[in-house]
């Protein structure tokens, strides 16, 4: 029987409708940040009659505001005048432009490695490097932390290799899996700093276990490079174990304020990824403007600790002020400031109220970025947020918490252990009852 033409639009409409029903539909704010006046930006609400408004951004991953640094901007402008806007193609077709050679040299030096390789994003560098390395190791078993980033998970999946998952930062479980794997090739993949909870991996212990059981190590330092260590080399530099990690992966889009991802390792490892990774071989390279700006940021942060010191002060002050106001800040030892809400709808409403009533932008974080029931506002203070602005943030959040009748004090927060990670998260009692 002829049912007529298939209605393809209905499938897409249903998919989007499902996201909205689950309170997982994401709305992007139309923001133009001001490089000279950051954290201020211009917000353009939807609608032809809606006037533009000035707002303060409190959730940027340009952690040190290097995207607006004079040295970085000057490097980008100079490279644009000299080389133009684009790269001209892949490196296999157009060759390797000199600014990216300089960038990779600086990155290798930053991590005390023989070589480095730049990619168009940190997501792509994880996908390309993890999958390629695992495929080149015979009968490789990938041992992955339960809270690894989506890009790492996709790299593991793309490899086609067997994988096992160890409970988040659980060293006894990691050792158990390493021991059970025996003499086969083993690739341990983990992050140094987990961006949603803000906790830090025991990198020295992981390196020790890898040596003991003859495993290959791969660490994602995306949220730590530029931010920690005497020269901004990340948590592994701070802990003195860079030389004990086989591959260090990072981004240029957070601490360094530009765009792109990279890996740093021995020269033969870099050469292997360069030669075998399809997502490197067939992707247009970073343009000279971006490479030059990133290189300027890396060079500056190797010698300047001022931005890191100011950043740590403002992050600590923000945590203290929010906690003193009774707001449910998740404790952690890093610069990440997660404020627990525990419900997708309320998290979106809190974000909307902050923007519309207080001209403060903090995006809601919900599933699949975090587990259902652990939705939150993720606050990222920068060196350019003033003490006065921190006070304004606290006052705004207190008003939003009262308006939405969200619990204030820590006595109203209870632990919930999530079976997929084995990890406890702080949630409200009614959220725990719903999850159970």
PDB file of C-alpha atoms in Angstrom, residues 67-369:
ATOM      1  CA  UNK A  67      42.324  35.955  24.280  1.00  0.00           C
ATOM      2  CA  UNK A  68      42.373  39.694  24.944  1.00  0.00           C
ATOM      3  CA  UNK A  69      46.041  40.025  25.900  1.00  0.00           C
ATOM      4  CA  UNK A  70      47.954  42.679  23.956  1.00  0.00           C
ATOM      5  CA  UNK A  71      50.745  40.278  22.957  1.00  0.00           C
ATOM      6  CA  UNK A  72      48.265  37.746  21.607  1.00  0.00           C
ATOM      7  CA  UNK A  73      46.217  40.300  19.656  1.00  0.00           C
ATOM      8  CA  UNK A  74      49.353  41.869  18.166  1.00  0.00           C
ATOM      9  CA  UNK A  75      50.633  38.444  17.084  1.00  0.00           C
ATOM     10  CA  UNK A  76      47.308  37.612  15.413  1.00  0.00           C
ATOM     11  CA  UNK A  77      47.115  40.951  13.571  1.00  0.00           C
ATOM     12  CA  UNK A  78      50.727  40.736  12.399  1.00  0.00           C
ATOM     13  CA  UNK A  79      50.253  37.167  11.141  1.00  0.00           C
ATOM     14  CA  UNK A  80      47.081  38.158   9.258  1.00  0.00           C
ATOM     15  CA  UNK A  81      48.922  40.954   7.477  1.00  0.00           C
ATOM     16  CA  UNK A  82      51.866  38.715   6.599  1.00  0.00           C
ATOM     17  CA  UNK A  83      50.159  35.414   5.794  1.00  0.00           C
ATOM     18  CA  UNK A  84      46.459  36.115   5.215  1.00  0.00           C
ATOM     19  CA  UNK A  85      43.430  34.648   6.950  1.00  0.00           C
ATOM     20  CA  UNK A  86      43.636  30.950   6.068  1.00  0.00           C
ATOM     21  CA  UNK A  87      46.107  28.072   5.980  1.00  0.00           C
ATOM     22  CA  UNK A  88      45.414  27.059   2.398  1.00  0.00           C
ATOM     23  CA  UNK A  89      44.554  23.447   3.141  1.00  0.00           C
ATOM     24  CA  UNK A  90      45.892  20.430   4.953  1.00  0.00           C
ATOM     25  CA  UNK A  91      49.562  20.225   5.807  1.00  0.00           C
ATOM     26  CA  UNK A  92      49.932  17.379   3.331  1.00  0.00           C
ATOM     27  CA  UNK A  93      48.688  19.628   0.523  1.00  0.00           C
ATOM     28  CA  UNK A  94      49.800  23.118   1.477  1.00  0.00           C
ATOM     29  CA  UNK A  95      52.856  22.324   3.551  1.00  0.00           C
ATOM     30  CA  UNK A  96      53.503  23.421   7.106  1.00  0.00           C
ATOM     31  CA  UNK A  97      53.435  27.179   7.639  1.00  0.00           C
ATOM     32  CA  UNK A  98      56.141  28.609   9.861  1.00  0.00           C
ATOM     33  CA  UNK A  99      53.891  29.947  12.677  1.00  0.00           C
ATOM     34  CA  UNK A 100      52.657  26.419  13.425  1.00  0.00           C
ATOM     35  CA  UNK A 101      56.241  25.115  13.444  1.00  0.00           C
ATOM     36  CA  UNK A 102      57.070  27.763  16.049  1.00  0.00           C
ATOM     37  CA  UNK A 103      53.963  26.870  18.050  1.00  0.00           C
ATOM     38  CA  UNK A 104      54.752  23.153  18.121  1.00  0.00           C
ATOM     39  CA  UNK A 105      58.329  23.901  19.174  1.00  0.00           C
ATOM     40  CA  UNK A 106      57.051  26.004  22.094  1.00  0.00           C
ATOM     41  CA  UNK A 107      54.578  23.283  23.126  1.00  0.00           C
ATOM     42  CA  UNK A 108      57.210  20.547  23.068  1.00  0.00           C
ATOM     43  CA  UNK A 109      59.452  22.742  25.236  1.00  0.00           C
ATOM     44  CA  UNK A 110      56.566  23.541  27.600  1.00  0.00           C
ATOM     45  CA  UNK A 111      56.123  19.842  28.409  1.00  0.00           C
ATOM     46  CA  UNK A 112      59.805  18.848  28.128  1.00  0.00           C
ATOM     47  CA  UNK A 113      58.986  16.494  25.252  1.00  0.00           C
ATOM     48  CA  UNK A 114      60.845  15.836  22.013  1.00  0.00           C
ATOM     49  CA  UNK A 115      57.987  16.901  19.759  1.00  0.00           C
ATOM     50  CA  UNK A 116      54.417  18.210  19.560  1.00  0.00           C
ATOM     51  CA  UNK A 117      51.593  18.186  17.032  1.00  0.00           C
ATOM     52  CA  UNK A 118      48.816  20.781  16.720  1.00  0.00           C
ATOM     53  CA  UNK A 119      45.200  20.021  15.762  1.00  0.00           C
ATOM     54  CA  UNK A 120      42.158  22.150  15.019  1.00  0.00           C
ATOM     55  CA  UNK A 121      40.652  21.500  18.467  1.00  0.00           C
ATOM     56  CA  UNK A 122      41.227  19.624  21.700  1.00  0.00           C
ATOM     57  CA  UNK A 123      38.307  17.349  20.806  1.00  0.00           C
ATOM     58  CA  UNK A 124      40.004  16.347  17.564  1.00  0.00           C
ATOM     59  CA  UNK A 125      43.413  15.878  19.201  1.00  0.00           C
ATOM     60  CA  UNK A 126      41.916  13.391  21.678  1.00  0.00           C
ATOM     61  CA  UNK A 127      39.935  11.576  19.001  1.00  0.00           C
ATOM     62  CA  UNK A 128      42.927  11.325  16.673  1.00  0.00           C
ATOM     63  CA  UNK A 129      45.673  10.543  19.168  1.00  0.00           C
ATOM     64  CA  UNK A 130      43.901   8.020  21.406  1.00  0.00           C
ATOM     65  CA  UNK A 131      42.430   6.044  18.512  1.00  0.00           C
ATOM     66  CA  UNK A 132      45.670   6.014  16.516  1.00  0.00           C
ATOM     67  CA  UNK A 133      47.960   5.119  19.407  1.00  0.00           C
ATOM     68  CA  UNK A 134      45.678   2.307  20.565  1.00  0.00           C
ATOM     69  CA  UNK A 135      45.387   0.897  17.032  1.00  0.00           C
ATOM     70  CA  UNK A 136      49.167   0.851  16.632  1.00  0.00           C
ATOM     71  CA  UNK A 137      49.723  -1.043  19.889  1.00  0.00           C
ATOM     72  CA  UNK A 138      49.224  -4.817  19.461  1.00  0.00           C
ATOM     73  CA  UNK A 139      46.167  -6.283  21.235  1.00  0.00           C
ATOM     74  CA  UNK A 140      45.820  -3.037  23.194  1.00  0.00           C
ATOM     75  CA  UNK A 141      43.574  -2.801  26.244  1.00  0.00           C
ATOM     76  CA  UNK A 142      42.429   0.754  26.965  1.00  0.00           C
ATOM     77  CA  UNK A 143      41.899   1.496  30.656  1.00  0.00           C
ATOM     78  CA  UNK A 144      39.801   4.670  30.948  1.00  0.00           C
ATOM     79  CA  UNK A 145      38.673   6.817  33.875  1.00  0.00           C
ATOM     80  CA  UNK A 146      34.895   6.781  34.349  1.00  0.00           C
ATOM     81  CA  UNK A 147      34.580  10.561  34.081  1.00  0.00           C
ATOM     82  CA  UNK A 148      36.731  11.097  31.001  1.00  0.00           C
ATOM     83  CA  UNK A 149      35.609  13.744  28.527  1.00  0.00           C
ATOM     84  CA  UNK A 150      33.430  12.913  25.538  1.00  0.00           C
ATOM     85  CA  UNK A 151      36.354  13.447  23.157  1.00  0.00           C
ATOM     86  CA  UNK A 152      38.386  10.806  24.983  1.00  0.00           C
ATOM     87  CA  UNK A 153      35.451   8.396  24.966  1.00  0.00           C
ATOM     88  CA  UNK A 154      35.068   8.921  21.223  1.00  0.00           C
ATOM     89  CA  UNK A 155      38.793   8.292  20.724  1.00  0.00           C
ATOM     90  CA  UNK A 156      38.515   5.034  22.663  1.00  0.00           C
ATOM     91  CA  UNK A 157      35.450   4.005  20.643  1.00  0.00           C
ATOM     92  CA  UNK A 158      37.088   4.932  17.336  1.00  0.00           C
ATOM     93  CA  UNK A 159      40.096   2.744  18.106  1.00  0.00           C
ATOM     94  CA  UNK A 160      38.011  -0.445  18.068  1.00  0.00           C
ATOM     95  CA  UNK A 161      40.151  -1.803  20.895  1.00  0.00           C
ATOM     96  CA  UNK A 162      38.948  -3.564  24.017  1.00  0.00           C
ATOM     97  CA  UNK A 163      38.349  -1.182  26.907  1.00  0.00           C
ATOM     98  CA  UNK A 164      37.697  -1.326  30.626  1.00  0.00           C
ATOM     99  CA  UNK A 165      36.677   1.570  32.851  1.00  0.00           C
ATOM    100  CA  UNK A 166      38.079   2.275  36.307  1.00  0.00           C
ATOM    101  CA  UNK A 167      36.068   4.120  38.918  1.00  0.00           C
ATOM    102  CA  UNK A 168      36.869   7.795  38.926  1.00  0.00           C
ATOM    103  CA  UNK A 169      40.279   8.479  40.498  1.00  0.00           C
ATOM    104  CA  UNK A 170      40.105   5.081  42.250  1.00  0.00           C
ATOM    105  CA  UNK A 171      43.693   3.876  42.308  1.00  0.00           C
ATOM    106  CA  UNK A 172      42.901   0.507  43.879  1.00  0.00           C
ATOM    107  CA  UNK A 173      40.503  -0.237  41.040  1.00  0.00           C
ATOM    108  CA  UNK A 174      43.019   0.950  38.442  1.00  0.00           C
ATOM    109  CA  UNK A 175      45.683  -1.334  39.894  1.00  0.00           C
ATOM    110  CA  UNK A 176      43.249  -4.232  39.916  1.00  0.00           C
ATOM    111  CA  UNK A 177      42.564  -3.748  36.196  1.00  0.00           C
ATOM    112  CA  UNK A 178      46.242  -3.311  35.345  1.00  0.00           C
ATOM    113  CA  UNK A 179      47.131  -6.484  37.191  1.00  0.00           C
ATOM    114  CA  UNK A 180      44.337  -8.459  35.524  1.00  0.00           C
ATOM    115  CA  UNK A 181      45.477  -7.323  32.062  1.00  0.00           C
ATOM    116  CA  UNK A 182      48.742  -9.206  32.380  1.00  0.00           C
ATOM    117  CA  UNK A 183      51.477  -8.703  29.803  1.00  0.00           C
ATOM    118  CA  UNK A 184      49.363  -7.304  26.951  1.00  0.00           C
ATOM    119  CA  UNK A 185      49.707  -3.691  25.769  1.00  0.00           C
ATOM    120  CA  UNK A 186      47.833  -1.342  28.101  1.00  0.00           C
ATOM    121  CA  UNK A 187      46.876   2.299  27.476  1.00  0.00           C
ATOM    122  CA  UNK A 188      45.743   4.276  30.546  1.00  0.00           C
ATOM    123  CA  UNK A 189      43.767   7.389  29.565  1.00  0.00           C
ATOM    124  CA  UNK A 190      42.736   9.988  32.135  1.00  0.00           C
ATOM    125  CA  UNK A 191      42.389  13.707  32.770  1.00  0.00           C
ATOM    126  CA  UNK A 192      44.499  15.735  35.146  1.00  0.00           C
ATOM    127  CA  UNK A 193      41.698  18.146  36.095  1.00  0.00           C
ATOM    128  CA  UNK A 194      38.039  17.258  35.636  1.00  0.00           C
ATOM    129  CA  UNK A 195      36.202  20.371  34.539  1.00  0.00           C
ATOM    130  CA  UNK A 196      32.689  19.734  35.861  1.00  0.00           C
ATOM    131  CA  UNK A 197      33.533  18.791  39.476  1.00  0.00           C
ATOM    132  CA  UNK A 198      36.898  20.543  39.521  1.00  0.00           C
ATOM    133  CA  UNK A 199      38.743  17.632  41.153  1.00  0.00           C
ATOM    134  CA  UNK A 200      42.310  16.647  40.303  1.00  0.00           C
ATOM    135  CA  UNK A 201      43.666  13.204  39.431  1.00  0.00           C
ATOM    136  CA  UNK A 202      46.460  11.610  41.496  1.00  0.00           C
ATOM    137  CA  UNK A 203      48.785  11.897  38.507  1.00  0.00           C
ATOM    138  CA  UNK A 204      51.919  10.755  40.383  1.00  0.00           C
ATOM    139  CA  UNK A 205      50.216   7.571  41.590  1.00  0.00           C
ATOM    140  CA  UNK A 206      48.854   6.831  38.116  1.00  0.00           C
ATOM    141  CA  UNK A 207      52.336   7.246  36.657  1.00  0.00           C
ATOM    142  CA  UNK A 208      53.757   4.960  39.364  1.00  0.00           C
ATOM    143  CA  UNK A 209      51.191   2.241  38.671  1.00  0.00           C
ATOM    144  CA  UNK A 210      51.779   2.518  34.925  1.00  0.00           C
ATOM    145  CA  UNK A 211      55.509   1.959  35.427  1.00  0.00           C
ATOM    146  CA  UNK A 212      54.873  -0.965  37.778  1.00  0.00           C
ATOM    147  CA  UNK A 213      52.567  -2.728  35.314  1.00  0.00           C
ATOM    148  CA  UNK A 214      54.290  -1.624  32.097  1.00  0.00           C
ATOM    149  CA  UNK A 215      51.413   0.498  30.784  1.00  0.00           C
ATOM    150  CA  UNK A 216      51.424   3.420  28.345  1.00  0.00           C
ATOM    151  CA  UNK A 217      49.965   6.677  29.709  1.00  0.00           C
ATOM    152  CA  UNK A 218      47.890   9.399  28.059  1.00  0.00           C
ATOM    153  CA  UNK A 219      46.745  12.440  30.041  1.00  0.00           C
ATOM    154  CA  UNK A 220      44.328  15.173  29.029  1.00  0.00           C
ATOM    155  CA  UNK A 221      45.570  18.445  30.577  1.00  0.00           C
ATOM    156  CA  UNK A 222      43.031  20.608  28.746  1.00  0.00           C
ATOM    157  CA  UNK A 223      41.779  22.452  31.836  1.00  0.00           C
ATOM    158  CA  UNK A 224      45.221  22.724  33.420  1.00  0.00           C
ATOM    159  CA  UNK A 225      47.697  23.884  30.742  1.00  0.00           C
ATOM    160  CA  UNK A 226      48.604  27.513  31.203  1.00  0.00           C
ATOM    161  CA  UNK A 227      46.969  27.365  34.626  1.00  0.00           C
ATOM    162  CA  UNK A 228      49.224  25.259  36.849  1.00  0.00           C
ATOM    163  CA  UNK A 229      52.939  24.615  37.179  1.00  0.00           C
ATOM    164  CA  UNK A 230      55.839  27.105  37.228  1.00  0.00           C
ATOM    165  CA  UNK A 231      55.601  27.615  33.442  1.00  0.00           C
ATOM    166  CA  UNK A 232      51.965  26.670  32.865  1.00  0.00           C
ATOM    167  CA  UNK A 233      52.725  23.072  31.911  1.00  0.00           C
ATOM    168  CA  UNK A 234      49.726  21.794  33.887  1.00  0.00           C
ATOM    169  CA  UNK A 235      49.152  19.491  36.836  1.00  0.00           C
ATOM    170  CA  UNK A 236      51.840  17.047  35.678  1.00  0.00           C
ATOM    171  CA  UNK A 237      54.394  19.852  35.731  1.00  0.00           C
ATOM    172  CA  UNK A 238      53.220  21.000  39.157  1.00  0.00           C
ATOM    173  CA  UNK A 239      53.547  17.441  40.489  1.00  0.00           C
ATOM    174  CA  UNK A 240      56.910  16.885  38.796  1.00  0.00           C
ATOM    175  CA  UNK A 241      55.828  13.901  36.675  1.00  0.00           C
ATOM    176  CA  UNK A 242      55.784  15.231  33.097  1.00  0.00           C
ATOM    177  CA  UNK A 243      58.698  12.969  32.205  1.00  0.00           C
ATOM    178  CA  UNK A 244      56.757   9.939  33.488  1.00  0.00           C
ATOM    179  CA  UNK A 245      53.726  10.469  31.221  1.00  0.00           C
ATOM    180  CA  UNK A 246      54.021   9.183  27.649  1.00  0.00           C
ATOM    181  CA  UNK A 247      51.576  11.570  25.938  1.00  0.00           C
ATOM    182  CA  UNK A 248      50.340  14.927  27.232  1.00  0.00           C
ATOM    183  CA  UNK A 249      47.324  16.396  25.450  1.00  0.00           C
ATOM    184  CA  UNK A 250      46.197  19.977  25.824  1.00  0.00           C
ATOM    185  CA  UNK A 251      44.176  22.772  24.319  1.00  0.00           C
ATOM    186  CA  UNK A 252      44.993  26.257  23.127  1.00  0.00           C
ATOM    187  CA  UNK A 253      41.409  27.437  23.672  1.00  0.00           C
ATOM    188  CA  UNK A 254      41.282  27.708  27.461  1.00  0.00           C
ATOM    189  CA  UNK A 255      44.351  28.777  29.451  1.00  0.00           C
ATOM    190  CA  UNK A 256      45.978  30.061  26.253  1.00  0.00           C
ATOM    191  CA  UNK A 257      42.849  31.863  25.043  1.00  0.00           C
ATOM    192  CA  UNK A 258      42.888  31.002  21.328  1.00  0.00           C
ATOM    193  CA  UNK A 259      41.884  27.852  19.413  1.00  0.00           C
ATOM    194  CA  UNK A 260      43.180  24.337  18.763  1.00  0.00           C
ATOM    195  CA  UNK A 261      44.466  21.239  20.521  1.00  0.00           C
ATOM    196  CA  UNK A 262      47.784  19.408  20.641  1.00  0.00           C
ATOM    197  CA  UNK A 263      49.736  16.433  21.885  1.00  0.00           C
ATOM    198  CA  UNK A 264      53.332  16.374  23.121  1.00  0.00           C
ATOM    199  CA  UNK A 265      55.435  13.207  23.363  1.00  0.00           C
ATOM    200  CA  UNK A 266      58.528  11.449  22.031  1.00  0.00           C
ATOM    201  CA  UNK A 267      59.275  12.219  18.403  1.00  0.00           C
ATOM    202  CA  UNK A 268      58.390   8.727  17.148  1.00  0.00           C
ATOM    203  CA  UNK A 269      54.958   8.850  18.824  1.00  0.00           C
ATOM    204  CA  UNK A 270      54.202  12.233  17.275  1.00  0.00           C
ATOM    205  CA  UNK A 271      55.414  11.019  13.895  1.00  0.00           C
ATOM    206  CA  UNK A 272      53.171   7.955  14.130  1.00  0.00           C
ATOM    207  CA  UNK A 273      50.054  10.007  14.905  1.00  0.00           C
ATOM    208  CA  UNK A 274      50.949  12.516  12.175  1.00  0.00           C
ATOM    209  CA  UNK A 275      51.349   9.702   9.663  1.00  0.00           C
ATOM    210  CA  UNK A 276      48.363   7.491  10.553  1.00  0.00           C
ATOM    211  CA  UNK A 277      45.562   9.659  12.020  1.00  0.00           C
ATOM    212  CA  UNK A 278      42.897  10.391   9.359  1.00  0.00           C
ATOM    213  CA  UNK A 279      41.474  13.286  11.361  1.00  0.00           C
ATOM    214  CA  UNK A 280      44.891  14.956  11.166  1.00  0.00           C
ATOM    215  CA  UNK A 281      45.798  13.990   7.598  1.00  0.00           C
ATOM    216  CA  UNK A 282      42.521  15.143   6.033  1.00  0.00           C
ATOM    217  CA  UNK A 283      41.805  18.279   8.092  1.00  0.00           C
ATOM    218  CA  UNK A 284      42.834  21.801   7.114  1.00  0.00           C
ATOM    219  CA  UNK A 285      45.465  23.001   9.524  1.00  0.00           C
ATOM    220  CA  UNK A 286      45.156  25.867  11.991  1.00  0.00           C
ATOM    221  CA  UNK A 287      45.634  29.178  10.148  1.00  0.00           C
ATOM    222  CA  UNK A 288      48.812  31.203  10.777  1.00  0.00           C
ATOM    223  CA  UNK A 289      46.838  33.851  12.694  1.00  0.00           C
ATOM    224  CA  UNK A 290      45.635  31.341  15.292  1.00  0.00           C
ATOM    225  CA  UNK A 291      49.005  29.600  15.546  1.00  0.00           C
ATOM    226  CA  UNK A 292      50.801  32.907  16.053  1.00  0.00           C
ATOM    227  CA  UNK A 293      48.373  34.051  18.737  1.00  0.00           C
ATOM    228  CA  UNK A 294      48.603  30.743  20.569  1.00  0.00           C
ATOM    229  CA  UNK A 295      52.385  30.788  20.377  1.00  0.00           C
ATOM    230  CA  UNK A 296      52.454  34.281  21.894  1.00  0.00           C
ATOM    231  CA  UNK A 297      50.224  33.126  24.756  1.00  0.00           C
ATOM    232  CA  UNK A 298      52.335  30.028  25.476  1.00  0.00           C
ATOM    233  CA  UNK A 299      55.550  32.056  25.462  1.00  0.00           C
ATOM    234  CA  UNK A 300      54.127  34.711  27.754  1.00  0.00           C
ATOM    235  CA  UNK A 301      52.740  32.276  30.326  1.00  0.00           C
ATOM    236  CA  UNK A 302      56.023  30.357  30.477  1.00  0.00           C
ATOM    237  CA  UNK A 303      57.687  33.405  31.979  1.00  0.00           C
ATOM    238  CA  UNK A 304      54.791  35.194  33.686  1.00  0.00           C
ATOM    239  CA  UNK A 305      53.128  33.827  36.806  1.00  0.00           C
ATOM    240  CA  UNK A 306      51.137  37.006  37.441  1.00  0.00           C
ATOM    241  CA  UNK A 307      48.017  35.817  35.604  1.00  0.00           C
ATOM    242  CA  UNK A 308      48.014  32.453  37.387  1.00  0.00           C
ATOM    243  CA  UNK A 309      48.443  34.021  40.820  1.00  0.00           C
ATOM    244  CA  UNK A 310      45.667  36.578  40.285  1.00  0.00           C
ATOM    245  CA  UNK A 311      43.403  33.884  38.854  1.00  0.00           C
ATOM    246  CA  UNK A 312      43.851  31.583  41.844  1.00  0.00           C
ATOM    247  CA  UNK A 313      43.129  34.461  44.208  1.00  0.00           C
ATOM    248  CA  UNK A 314      39.876  35.388  42.480  1.00  0.00           C
ATOM    249  CA  UNK A 315      38.731  31.764  42.242  1.00  0.00           C
ATOM    250  CA  UNK A 316      39.386  31.208  45.951  1.00  0.00           C
ATOM    251  CA  UNK A 317      37.666  34.477  46.874  1.00  0.00           C
ATOM    252  CA  UNK A 318      34.615  33.556  44.783  1.00  0.00           C
ATOM    253  CA  UNK A 319      34.323  30.146  46.451  1.00  0.00           C
ATOM    254  CA  UNK A 320      34.646  31.687  49.898  1.00  0.00           C
ATOM    255  CA  UNK A 321      32.048  34.390  49.212  1.00  0.00           C
ATOM    256  CA  UNK A 322      29.509  31.941  47.763  1.00  0.00           C
ATOM    257  CA  UNK A 323      29.985  29.511  50.647  1.00  0.00           C
ATOM    258  CA  UNK A 324      29.664  32.297  53.200  1.00  0.00           C
ATOM    259  CA  UNK A 325      26.295  33.192  51.643  1.00  0.00           C
ATOM    260  CA  UNK A 326      25.109  29.617  52.163  1.00  0.00           C
ATOM    261  CA  UNK A 327      25.120  28.702  48.486  1.00  0.00           C
ATOM    262  CA  UNK A 328      25.864  25.012  47.646  1.00  0.00           C
ATOM    263  CA  UNK A 329      29.380  25.205  46.206  1.00  0.00           C
ATOM    264  CA  UNK A 330      31.018  21.841  45.486  1.00  0.00           C
ATOM    265  CA  UNK A 331      34.371  21.712  47.249  1.00  0.00           C
ATOM    266  CA  UNK A 332      37.421  21.015  45.096  1.00  0.00           C
ATOM    267  CA  UNK A 333      41.109  22.013  44.924  1.00  0.00           C
ATOM    268  CA  UNK A 334      40.975  23.763  41.542  1.00  0.00           C
ATOM    269  CA  UNK A 335      39.787  26.981  39.904  1.00  0.00           C
ATOM    270  CA  UNK A 336      36.428  25.470  38.874  1.00  0.00           C
ATOM    271  CA  UNK A 337      33.455  26.715  40.937  1.00  0.00           C
ATOM    272  CA  UNK A 338      30.449  24.363  40.503  1.00  0.00           C
ATOM    273  CA  UNK A 339      27.218  25.550  42.113  1.00  0.00           C
ATOM    274  CA  UNK A 340      24.834  22.623  42.535  1.00  0.00           C
ATOM    275  CA  UNK A 341      21.197  22.901  41.455  1.00  0.00           C
ATOM    276  CA  UNK A 342      20.245  19.257  40.877  1.00  0.00           C
ATOM    277  CA  UNK A 343      17.372  19.767  38.427  1.00  0.00           C
ATOM    278  CA  UNK A 344      17.510  20.598  34.701  1.00  0.00           C
ATOM    279  CA  UNK A 345      14.475  22.897  34.663  1.00  0.00           C
ATOM    280  CA  UNK A 346      15.526  24.843  37.750  1.00  0.00           C
ATOM    281  CA  UNK A 347      19.082  25.116  36.436  1.00  0.00           C
ATOM    282  CA  UNK A 348      17.823  26.708  33.203  1.00  0.00           C
ATOM    283  CA  UNK A 349      15.510  29.022  35.159  1.00  0.00           C
ATOM    284  CA  UNK A 350      18.402  30.093  37.405  1.00  0.00           C
ATOM    285  CA  UNK A 351      20.538  30.882  34.364  1.00  0.00           C
ATOM    286  CA  UNK A 352      17.705  32.840  32.717  1.00  0.00           C
ATOM    287  CA  UNK A 353      17.020  34.853  35.872  1.00  0.00           C
ATOM    288  CA  UNK A 354      20.672  35.769  36.255  1.00  0.00           C
ATOM    289  CA  UNK A 355      20.790  37.042  32.689  1.00  0.00           C
ATOM    290  CA  UNK A 356      17.452  38.815  32.506  1.00  0.00           C
ATOM    291  CA  UNK A 357      17.292  40.264  36.023  1.00  0.00           C
ATOM    292  CA  UNK A 358      20.953  40.766  36.903  1.00  0.00           C
ATOM    293  CA  UNK A 359      22.787  40.963  33.536  1.00  0.00           C
ATOM    294  CA  UNK A 360      25.029  38.045  34.522  1.00  0.00           C
ATOM    295  CA  UNK A 361      25.661  35.195  32.107  1.00  0.00           C
ATOM    296  CA  UNK A 362      26.302  31.676  33.445  1.00  0.00           C
ATOM    297  CA  UNK A 363      25.160  28.843  31.209  1.00  0.00           C
ATOM    298  CA  UNK A 364      23.274  25.868  32.724  1.00  0.00           C
ATOM    299  CA  UNK A 365      25.133  22.544  32.728  1.00  0.00           C
ATOM    300  CA  UNK A 366      22.912  19.496  32.275  1.00  0.00           C
ATOM    301  CA  UNK A 367      22.898  15.965  30.877  1.00  0.00           C
ATOM    302  CA  UNK A 368      24.839  14.569  29.024  1.00  0.00           C
ATOM    303  CA  UNK A 369      27.632  16.885  30.194  1.00  0.00           C
TER     304      UNK A 369
END
